[in-house]
PDB file of C-alpha atoms in Angstrom:
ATOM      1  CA  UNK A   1      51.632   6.525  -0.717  1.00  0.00           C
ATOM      2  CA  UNK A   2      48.247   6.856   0.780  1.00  0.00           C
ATOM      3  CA  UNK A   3      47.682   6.217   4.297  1.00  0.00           C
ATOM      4  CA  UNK A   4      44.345   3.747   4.294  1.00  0.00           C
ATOM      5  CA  UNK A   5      44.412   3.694   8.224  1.00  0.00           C
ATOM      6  CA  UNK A   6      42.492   7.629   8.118  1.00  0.00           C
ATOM      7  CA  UNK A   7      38.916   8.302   8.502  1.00  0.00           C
ATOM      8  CA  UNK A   8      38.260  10.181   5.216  1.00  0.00           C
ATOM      9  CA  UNK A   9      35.973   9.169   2.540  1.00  0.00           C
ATOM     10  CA  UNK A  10      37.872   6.974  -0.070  1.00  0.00           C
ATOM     11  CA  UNK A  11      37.902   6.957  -4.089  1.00  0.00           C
ATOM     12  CA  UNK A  12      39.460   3.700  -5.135  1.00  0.00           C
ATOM     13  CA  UNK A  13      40.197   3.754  -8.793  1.00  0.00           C
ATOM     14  CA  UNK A  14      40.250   0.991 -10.974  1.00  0.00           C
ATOM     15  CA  UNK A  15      42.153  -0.312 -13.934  1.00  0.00           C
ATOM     16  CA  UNK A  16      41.819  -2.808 -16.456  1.00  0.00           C
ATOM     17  CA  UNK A  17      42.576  -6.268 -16.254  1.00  0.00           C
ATOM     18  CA  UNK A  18      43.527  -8.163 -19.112  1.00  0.00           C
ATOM     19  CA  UNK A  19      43.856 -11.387 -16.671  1.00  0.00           C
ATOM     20  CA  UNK A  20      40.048 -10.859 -16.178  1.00  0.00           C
ATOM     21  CA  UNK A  21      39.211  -9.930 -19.646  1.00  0.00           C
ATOM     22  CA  UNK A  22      41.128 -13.221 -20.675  1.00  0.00           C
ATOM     23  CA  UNK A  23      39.078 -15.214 -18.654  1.00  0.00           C
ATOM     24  CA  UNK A  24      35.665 -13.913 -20.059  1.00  0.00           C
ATOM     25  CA  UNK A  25      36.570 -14.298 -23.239  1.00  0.00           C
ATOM     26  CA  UNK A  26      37.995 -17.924 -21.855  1.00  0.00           C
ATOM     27  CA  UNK A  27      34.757 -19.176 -20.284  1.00  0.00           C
ATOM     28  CA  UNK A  28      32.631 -17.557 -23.378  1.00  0.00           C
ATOM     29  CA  UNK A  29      34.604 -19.688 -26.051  1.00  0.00           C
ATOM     30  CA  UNK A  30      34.219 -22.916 -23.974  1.00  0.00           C
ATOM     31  CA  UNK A  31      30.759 -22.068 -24.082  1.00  0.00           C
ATOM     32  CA  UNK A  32      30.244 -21.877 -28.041  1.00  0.00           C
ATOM     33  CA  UNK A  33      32.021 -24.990 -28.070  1.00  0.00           C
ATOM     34  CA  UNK A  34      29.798 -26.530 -26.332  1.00  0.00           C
ATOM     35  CA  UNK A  35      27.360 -25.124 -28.512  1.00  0.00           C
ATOM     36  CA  UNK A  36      28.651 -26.378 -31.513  1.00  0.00           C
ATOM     37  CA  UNK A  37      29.167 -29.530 -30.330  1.00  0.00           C
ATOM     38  CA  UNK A  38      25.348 -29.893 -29.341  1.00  0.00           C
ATOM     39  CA  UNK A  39      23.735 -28.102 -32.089  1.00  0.00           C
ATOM     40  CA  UNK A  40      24.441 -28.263 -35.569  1.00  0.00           C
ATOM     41  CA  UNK A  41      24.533 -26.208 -39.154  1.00  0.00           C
ATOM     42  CA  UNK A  42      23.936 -22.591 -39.374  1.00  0.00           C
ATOM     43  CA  UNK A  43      22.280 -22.081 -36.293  1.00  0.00           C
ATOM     44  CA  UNK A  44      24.720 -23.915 -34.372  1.00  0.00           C
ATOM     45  CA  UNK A  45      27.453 -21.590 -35.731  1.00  0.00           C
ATOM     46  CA  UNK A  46      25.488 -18.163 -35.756  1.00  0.00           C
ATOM     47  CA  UNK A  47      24.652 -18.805 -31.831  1.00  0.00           C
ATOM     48  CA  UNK A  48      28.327 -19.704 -31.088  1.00  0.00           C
ATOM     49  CA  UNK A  49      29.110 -16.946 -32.869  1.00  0.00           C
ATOM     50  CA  UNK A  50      26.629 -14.518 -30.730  1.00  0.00           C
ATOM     51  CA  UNK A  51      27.915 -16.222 -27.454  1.00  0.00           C
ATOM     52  CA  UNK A  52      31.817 -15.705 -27.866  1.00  0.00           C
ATOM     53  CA  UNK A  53      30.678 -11.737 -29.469  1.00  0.00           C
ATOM     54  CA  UNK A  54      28.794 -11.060 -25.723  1.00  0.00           C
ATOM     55  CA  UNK A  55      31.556 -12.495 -24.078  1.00  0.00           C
ATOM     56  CA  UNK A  56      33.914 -10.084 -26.435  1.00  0.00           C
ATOM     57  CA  UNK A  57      30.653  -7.345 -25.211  1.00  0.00           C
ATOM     58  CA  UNK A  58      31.290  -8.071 -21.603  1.00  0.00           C
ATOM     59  CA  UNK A  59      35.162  -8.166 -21.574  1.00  0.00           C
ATOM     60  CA  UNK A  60      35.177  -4.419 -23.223  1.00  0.00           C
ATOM     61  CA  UNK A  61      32.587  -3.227 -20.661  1.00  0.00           C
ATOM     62  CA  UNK A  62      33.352  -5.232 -17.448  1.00  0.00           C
ATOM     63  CA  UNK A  63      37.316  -6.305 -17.503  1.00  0.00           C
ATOM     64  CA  UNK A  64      38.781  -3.468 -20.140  1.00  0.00           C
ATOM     65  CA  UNK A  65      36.544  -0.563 -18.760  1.00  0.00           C
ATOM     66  CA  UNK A  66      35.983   0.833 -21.925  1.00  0.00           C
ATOM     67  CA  UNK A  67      32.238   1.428 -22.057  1.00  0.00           C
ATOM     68  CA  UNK A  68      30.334   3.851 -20.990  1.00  0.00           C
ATOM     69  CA  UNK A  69      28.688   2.351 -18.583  1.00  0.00           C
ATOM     70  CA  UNK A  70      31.919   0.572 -17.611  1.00  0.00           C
ATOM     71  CA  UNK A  71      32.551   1.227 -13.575  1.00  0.00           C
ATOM     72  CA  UNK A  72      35.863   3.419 -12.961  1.00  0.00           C
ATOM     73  CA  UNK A  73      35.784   4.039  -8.839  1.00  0.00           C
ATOM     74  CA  UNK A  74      34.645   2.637  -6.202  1.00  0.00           C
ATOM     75  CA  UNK A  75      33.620   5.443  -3.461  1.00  0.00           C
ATOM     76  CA  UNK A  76      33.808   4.426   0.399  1.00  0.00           C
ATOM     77  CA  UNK A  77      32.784   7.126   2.762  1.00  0.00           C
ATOM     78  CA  UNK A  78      34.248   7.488   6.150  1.00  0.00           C
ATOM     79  CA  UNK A  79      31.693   6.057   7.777  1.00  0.00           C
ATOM     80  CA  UNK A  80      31.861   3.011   5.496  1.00  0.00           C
ATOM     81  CA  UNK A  81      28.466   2.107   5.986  1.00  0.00           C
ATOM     82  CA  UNK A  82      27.666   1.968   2.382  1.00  0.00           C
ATOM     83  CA  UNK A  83      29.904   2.105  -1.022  1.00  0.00           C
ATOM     84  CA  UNK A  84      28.710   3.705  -4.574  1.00  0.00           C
ATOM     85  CA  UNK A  85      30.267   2.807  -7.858  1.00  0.00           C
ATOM     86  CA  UNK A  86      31.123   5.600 -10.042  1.00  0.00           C
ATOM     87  CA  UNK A  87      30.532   4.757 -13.924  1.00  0.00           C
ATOM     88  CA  UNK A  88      32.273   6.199 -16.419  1.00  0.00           C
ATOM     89  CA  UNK A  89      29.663   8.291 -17.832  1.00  0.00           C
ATOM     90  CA  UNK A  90      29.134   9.935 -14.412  1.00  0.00           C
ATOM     91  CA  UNK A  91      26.522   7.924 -12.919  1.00  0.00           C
ATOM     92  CA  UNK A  92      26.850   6.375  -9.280  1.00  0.00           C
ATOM     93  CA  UNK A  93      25.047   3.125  -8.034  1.00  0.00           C
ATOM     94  CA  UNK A  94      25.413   2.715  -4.653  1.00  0.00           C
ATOM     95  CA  UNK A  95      26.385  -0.901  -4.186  1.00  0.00           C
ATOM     96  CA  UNK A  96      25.745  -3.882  -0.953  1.00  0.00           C
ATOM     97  CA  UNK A  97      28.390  -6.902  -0.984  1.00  0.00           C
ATOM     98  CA  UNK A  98      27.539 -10.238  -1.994  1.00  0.00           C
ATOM     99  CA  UNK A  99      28.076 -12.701   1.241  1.00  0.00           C
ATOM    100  CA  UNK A 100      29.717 -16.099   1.180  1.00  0.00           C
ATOM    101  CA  UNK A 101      31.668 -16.277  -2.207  1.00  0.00           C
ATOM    102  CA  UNK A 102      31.262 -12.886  -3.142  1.00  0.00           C
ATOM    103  CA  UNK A 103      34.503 -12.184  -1.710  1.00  0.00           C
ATOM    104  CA  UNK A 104      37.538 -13.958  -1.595  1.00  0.00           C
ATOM    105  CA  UNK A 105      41.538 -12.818  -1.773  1.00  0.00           C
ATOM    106  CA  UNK A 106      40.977 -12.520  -5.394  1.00  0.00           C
ATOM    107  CA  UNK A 107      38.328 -10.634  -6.501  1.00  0.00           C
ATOM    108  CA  UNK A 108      34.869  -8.638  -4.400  1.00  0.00           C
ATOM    109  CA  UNK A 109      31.286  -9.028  -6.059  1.00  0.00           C
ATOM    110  CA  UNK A 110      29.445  -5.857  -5.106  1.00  0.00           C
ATOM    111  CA  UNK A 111      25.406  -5.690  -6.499  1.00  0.00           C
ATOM    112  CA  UNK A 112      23.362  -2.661  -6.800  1.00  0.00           C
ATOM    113  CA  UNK A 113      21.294  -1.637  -3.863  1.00  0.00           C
ATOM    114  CA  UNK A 114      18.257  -1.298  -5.714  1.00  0.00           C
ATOM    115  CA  UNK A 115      16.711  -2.486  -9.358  1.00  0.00           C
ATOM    116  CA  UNK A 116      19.047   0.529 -11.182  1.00  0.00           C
ATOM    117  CA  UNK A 117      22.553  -0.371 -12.566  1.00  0.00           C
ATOM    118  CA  UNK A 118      24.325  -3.725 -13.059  1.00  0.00           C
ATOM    119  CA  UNK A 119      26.483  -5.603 -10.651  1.00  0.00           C
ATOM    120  CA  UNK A 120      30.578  -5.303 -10.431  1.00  0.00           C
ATOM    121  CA  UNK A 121      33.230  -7.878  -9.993  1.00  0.00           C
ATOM    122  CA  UNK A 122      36.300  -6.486  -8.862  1.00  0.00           C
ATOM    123  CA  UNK A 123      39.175  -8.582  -9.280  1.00  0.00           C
ATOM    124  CA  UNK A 124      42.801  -8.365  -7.269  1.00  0.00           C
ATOM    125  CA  UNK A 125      44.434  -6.707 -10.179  1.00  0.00           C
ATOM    126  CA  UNK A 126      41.899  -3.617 -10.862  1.00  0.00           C
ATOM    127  CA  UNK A 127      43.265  -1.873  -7.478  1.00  0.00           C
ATOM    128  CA  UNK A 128      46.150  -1.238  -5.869  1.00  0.00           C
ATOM    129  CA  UNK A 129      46.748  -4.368  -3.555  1.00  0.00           C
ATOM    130  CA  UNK A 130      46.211  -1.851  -0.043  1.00  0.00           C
ATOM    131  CA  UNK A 131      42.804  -0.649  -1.937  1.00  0.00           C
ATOM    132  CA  UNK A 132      41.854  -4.625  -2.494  1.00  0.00           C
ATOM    133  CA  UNK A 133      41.922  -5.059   0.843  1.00  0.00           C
ATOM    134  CA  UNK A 134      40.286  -1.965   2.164  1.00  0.00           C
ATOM    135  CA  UNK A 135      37.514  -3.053  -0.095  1.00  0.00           C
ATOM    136  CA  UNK A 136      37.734  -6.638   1.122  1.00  0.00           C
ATOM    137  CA  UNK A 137      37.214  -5.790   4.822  1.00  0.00           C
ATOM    138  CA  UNK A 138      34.433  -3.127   4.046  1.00  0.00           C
ATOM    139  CA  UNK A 139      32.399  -6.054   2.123  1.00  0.00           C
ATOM    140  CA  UNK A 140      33.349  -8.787   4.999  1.00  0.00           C
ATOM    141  CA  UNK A 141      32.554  -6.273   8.161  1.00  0.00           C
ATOM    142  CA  UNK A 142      30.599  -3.696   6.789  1.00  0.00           C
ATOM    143  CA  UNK A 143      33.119  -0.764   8.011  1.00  0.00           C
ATOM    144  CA  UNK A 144      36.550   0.521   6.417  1.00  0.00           C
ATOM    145  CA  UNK A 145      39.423  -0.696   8.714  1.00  0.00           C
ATOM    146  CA  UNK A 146      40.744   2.967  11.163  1.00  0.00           C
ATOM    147  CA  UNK A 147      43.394   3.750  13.596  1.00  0.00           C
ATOM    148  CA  UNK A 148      42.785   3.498  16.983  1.00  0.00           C
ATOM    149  CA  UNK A 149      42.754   7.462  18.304  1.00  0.00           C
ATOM    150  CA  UNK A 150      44.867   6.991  20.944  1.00  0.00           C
ATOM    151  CA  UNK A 151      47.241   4.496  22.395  1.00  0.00           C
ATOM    152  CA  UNK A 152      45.858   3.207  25.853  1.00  0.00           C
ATOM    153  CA  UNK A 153      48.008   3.527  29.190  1.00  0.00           C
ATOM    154  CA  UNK A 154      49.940   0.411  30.009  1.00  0.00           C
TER     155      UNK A 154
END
Protein backbone atom coordinates (compact mmCIF):
# COMPACT_ATOMS: atom_id res chain seq x y z
CA UNK A 1 0.00 0.00 0.00
CA UNK A 2 1.24 3.44 -0.68
CA UNK A 3 2.15 5.67 2.02
CA UNK A 4 0.24 9.21 1.02
CA UNK A 5 1.79 10.92 4.20
CA UNK A 6 5.50 11.35 1.92
CA UNK A 7 6.62 14.35 0.15
CA UNK A 8 7.05 12.90 -3.38
CA UNK A 9 5.26 13.94 -6.40
CA UNK A 10 2.01 11.80 -6.82
CA UNK A 11 0.35 9.99 -10.00
CA UNK A 12 -3.18 9.16 -9.04
CA UNK A 13 -4.70 6.89 -11.58
CA UNK A 14 -8.10 6.68 -12.46
CA UNK A 15 -10.68 4.13 -13.42
CA UNK A 16 -13.94 4.01 -14.85
CA UNK A 17 -17.07 4.47 -13.25
CA UNK A 18 -20.05 2.95 -14.46
CA UNK A 19 -22.01 4.70 -11.37
CA UNK A 20 -20.96 7.99 -13.13
CA UNK A 21 -21.45 6.88 -16.61
CA UNK A 22 -25.05 5.76 -15.43
CA UNK A 23 -25.83 8.97 -14.29
CA UNK A 24 -24.89 10.86 -17.59
CA UNK A 25 -26.63 8.79 -19.53
CA UNK A 26 -29.49 9.25 -16.59
CA UNK A 27 -29.67 13.06 -16.65
CA UNK A 28 -29.26 13.01 -20.72
CA UNK A 29 -32.48 10.77 -21.17
CA UNK A 30 -34.52 12.96 -18.74
CA UNK A 31 -33.46 15.59 -20.90
CA UNK A 32 -34.85 14.21 -24.38
CA UNK A 33 -37.86 13.60 -22.53
CA UNK A 34 -38.33 16.71 -21.84
CA UNK A 35 -37.71 17.39 -25.28
CA UNK A 36 -40.20 15.33 -26.62
CA UNK A 37 -42.63 16.33 -24.45
CA UNK A 38 -42.18 20.11 -25.55
CA UNK A 39 -41.52 19.73 -29.13
CA UNK A 40 -43.15 17.63 -31.48
CA UNK A 41 -42.76 15.36 -34.91
CA UNK A 42 -39.51 14.71 -36.49
CA UNK A 43 -37.63 17.34 -35.06
CA UNK A 44 -38.75 16.66 -31.70
CA UNK A 45 -37.46 13.06 -32.05
CA UNK A 46 -34.17 13.72 -34.14
CA UNK A 47 -33.06 16.36 -31.25
CA UNK A 48 -33.94 13.84 -28.47
CA UNK A 49 -32.24 11.58 -30.31
CA UNK A 50 -28.92 13.93 -30.64
CA UNK A 51 -29.25 14.80 -26.84
CA UNK A 52 -29.33 11.16 -25.28
CA UNK A 53 -26.27 10.25 -28.35
CA UNK A 54 -23.94 13.32 -26.56
CA UNK A 55 -24.84 12.13 -23.37
CA UNK A 56 -23.85 8.38 -24.74
CA UNK A 57 -20.55 10.89 -26.30
CA UNK A 58 -19.79 12.17 -22.87
CA UNK A 59 -20.24 8.93 -20.80
CA UNK A 60 -17.52 7.09 -23.23
CA UNK A 61 -15.14 10.08 -22.91
CA UNK A 62 -15.72 11.45 -19.34
CA UNK A 63 -17.10 8.38 -16.99
CA UNK A 64 -15.75 5.14 -19.18
CA UNK A 65 -12.33 6.80 -20.13
CA UNK A 66 -12.30 5.46 -23.37
CA UNK A 67 -11.45 8.40 -25.61
CA UNK A 68 -8.63 9.78 -26.49
CA UNK A 69 -8.85 12.68 -24.98
CA UNK A 70 -10.38 10.90 -21.98
CA UNK A 71 -8.20 11.97 -18.63
CA UNK A 72 -6.28 8.80 -17.07
CA UNK A 73 -4.03 10.52 -14.01
CA UNK A 74 -4.11 13.07 -12.09
CA UNK A 75 -0.35 14.34 -11.29
CA UNK A 76 0.29 16.20 -7.81
CA UNK A 77 3.81 17.33 -7.27
CA UNK A 78 5.38 17.49 -3.92
CA UNK A 79 4.99 20.80 -3.53
CA UNK A 80 1.28 20.53 -4.34
CA UNK A 81 0.99 23.88 -5.45
CA UNK A 82 -0.53 23.00 -8.70
CA UNK A 83 -2.02 19.54 -10.28
CA UNK A 84 -1.90 18.51 -14.22
CA UNK A 85 -4.21 15.99 -15.75
CA UNK A 86 -2.65 13.48 -17.88
CA UNK A 87 -4.94 12.49 -21.03
CA UNK A 88 -4.82 9.49 -22.54
CA UNK A 89 -3.24 10.46 -25.67
CA UNK A 90 -0.30 11.95 -23.72
CA UNK A 91 -1.26 15.41 -23.29
CA UNK A 92 -1.22 17.21 -19.75
CA UNK A 93 -3.48 20.24 -18.72
CA UNK A 94 -2.51 21.55 -15.71
CA UNK A 95 -5.69 21.99 -13.73
CA UNK A 96 -7.02 24.84 -10.59
CA UNK A 97 -10.03 23.47 -8.32
CA UNK A 98 -13.38 24.71 -8.56
CA UNK A 99 -14.35 26.42 -4.96
CA UNK A 100 -17.62 25.99 -3.12
CA UNK A 101 -19.35 22.88 -4.74
CA UNK A 102 -16.62 21.82 -6.73
CA UNK A 103 -15.71 19.51 -4.10
CA UNK A 104 -17.57 17.51 -1.88
CA UNK A 105 -17.00 13.71 -0.28
CA UNK A 106 -18.16 12.49 -3.55
CA UNK A 107 -16.64 13.69 -6.38
CA UNK A 108 -13.63 16.97 -7.12
CA UNK A 109 -14.31 19.38 -10.20
CA UNK A 110 -10.86 20.43 -11.37
CA UNK A 111 -10.89 23.18 -14.64
CA UNK A 112 -8.06 23.90 -16.87
CA UNK A 113 -5.73 26.66 -15.92
CA UNK A 114 -5.88 28.31 -19.08
CA UNK A 115 -8.30 28.34 -22.44
CA UNK A 116 -6.54 24.67 -23.58
CA UNK A 117 -8.26 21.35 -22.57
CA UNK A 118 -11.68 20.60 -21.03
CA UNK A 119 -12.61 20.40 -17.41
CA UNK A 120 -12.65 16.94 -15.18
CA UNK A 121 -15.06 15.64 -12.67
CA UNK A 122 -13.64 13.14 -10.58
CA UNK A 123 -15.99 11.13 -8.78
CA UNK A 124 -15.33 8.90 -5.34
CA UNK A 125 -15.17 5.73 -7.31
CA UNK A 126 -12.40 6.68 -10.11
CA UNK A 127 -9.57 6.52 -7.23
CA UNK A 128 -8.61 4.61 -4.63
CA UNK A 129 -10.57 6.05 -1.52
CA UNK A 130 -6.80 7.33 0.23
CA UNK A 131 -6.15 9.02 -3.42
CA UNK A 132 -9.89 10.73 -3.16
CA UNK A 133 -8.93 12.29 -0.34
CA UNK A 134 -5.42 13.36 -1.08
CA UNK A 135 -7.06 15.02 -4.00
CA UNK A 136 -9.84 16.42 -1.83
CA UNK A 137 -7.51 18.26 0.59
CA UNK A 138 -5.14 19.49 -2.29
CA UNK A 139 -8.38 21.21 -4.00
CA UNK A 140 -9.78 22.49 -0.39
CA UNK A 141 -6.13 23.83 0.96
CA UNK A 142 -4.16 24.13 -1.94
CA UNK A 143 -1.24 21.68 -0.53
CA UNK A 144 -1.06 17.69 -0.40
CA UNK A 145 -1.51 16.64 3.31
CA UNK A 146 2.69 15.55 4.84
CA UNK A 147 4.13 14.16 7.93
CA UNK A 148 5.35 16.26 10.39
CA UNK A 149 9.49 15.72 10.22
CA UNK A 150 9.93 15.24 13.57
CA UNK A 151 8.03 14.61 16.73
CA UNK A 152 8.41 17.69 19.15
CA UNK A 153 9.85 17.27 22.84
CA UNK A 154 7.17 16.90 25.44
Amino acid sequence: QENLNDARSRRLELSASGVYAGTVLAVHATAAACVLATITGVPGMALAFLVIALGAAAAWDRALLRGPRSPRAIELPASGTSVAVILANGQVVPLRAVRGIGVTRHWVALRPRGFAGGGVLVMAGMLAPAAHRVLRLWALWGRTPRAAPAQLPA
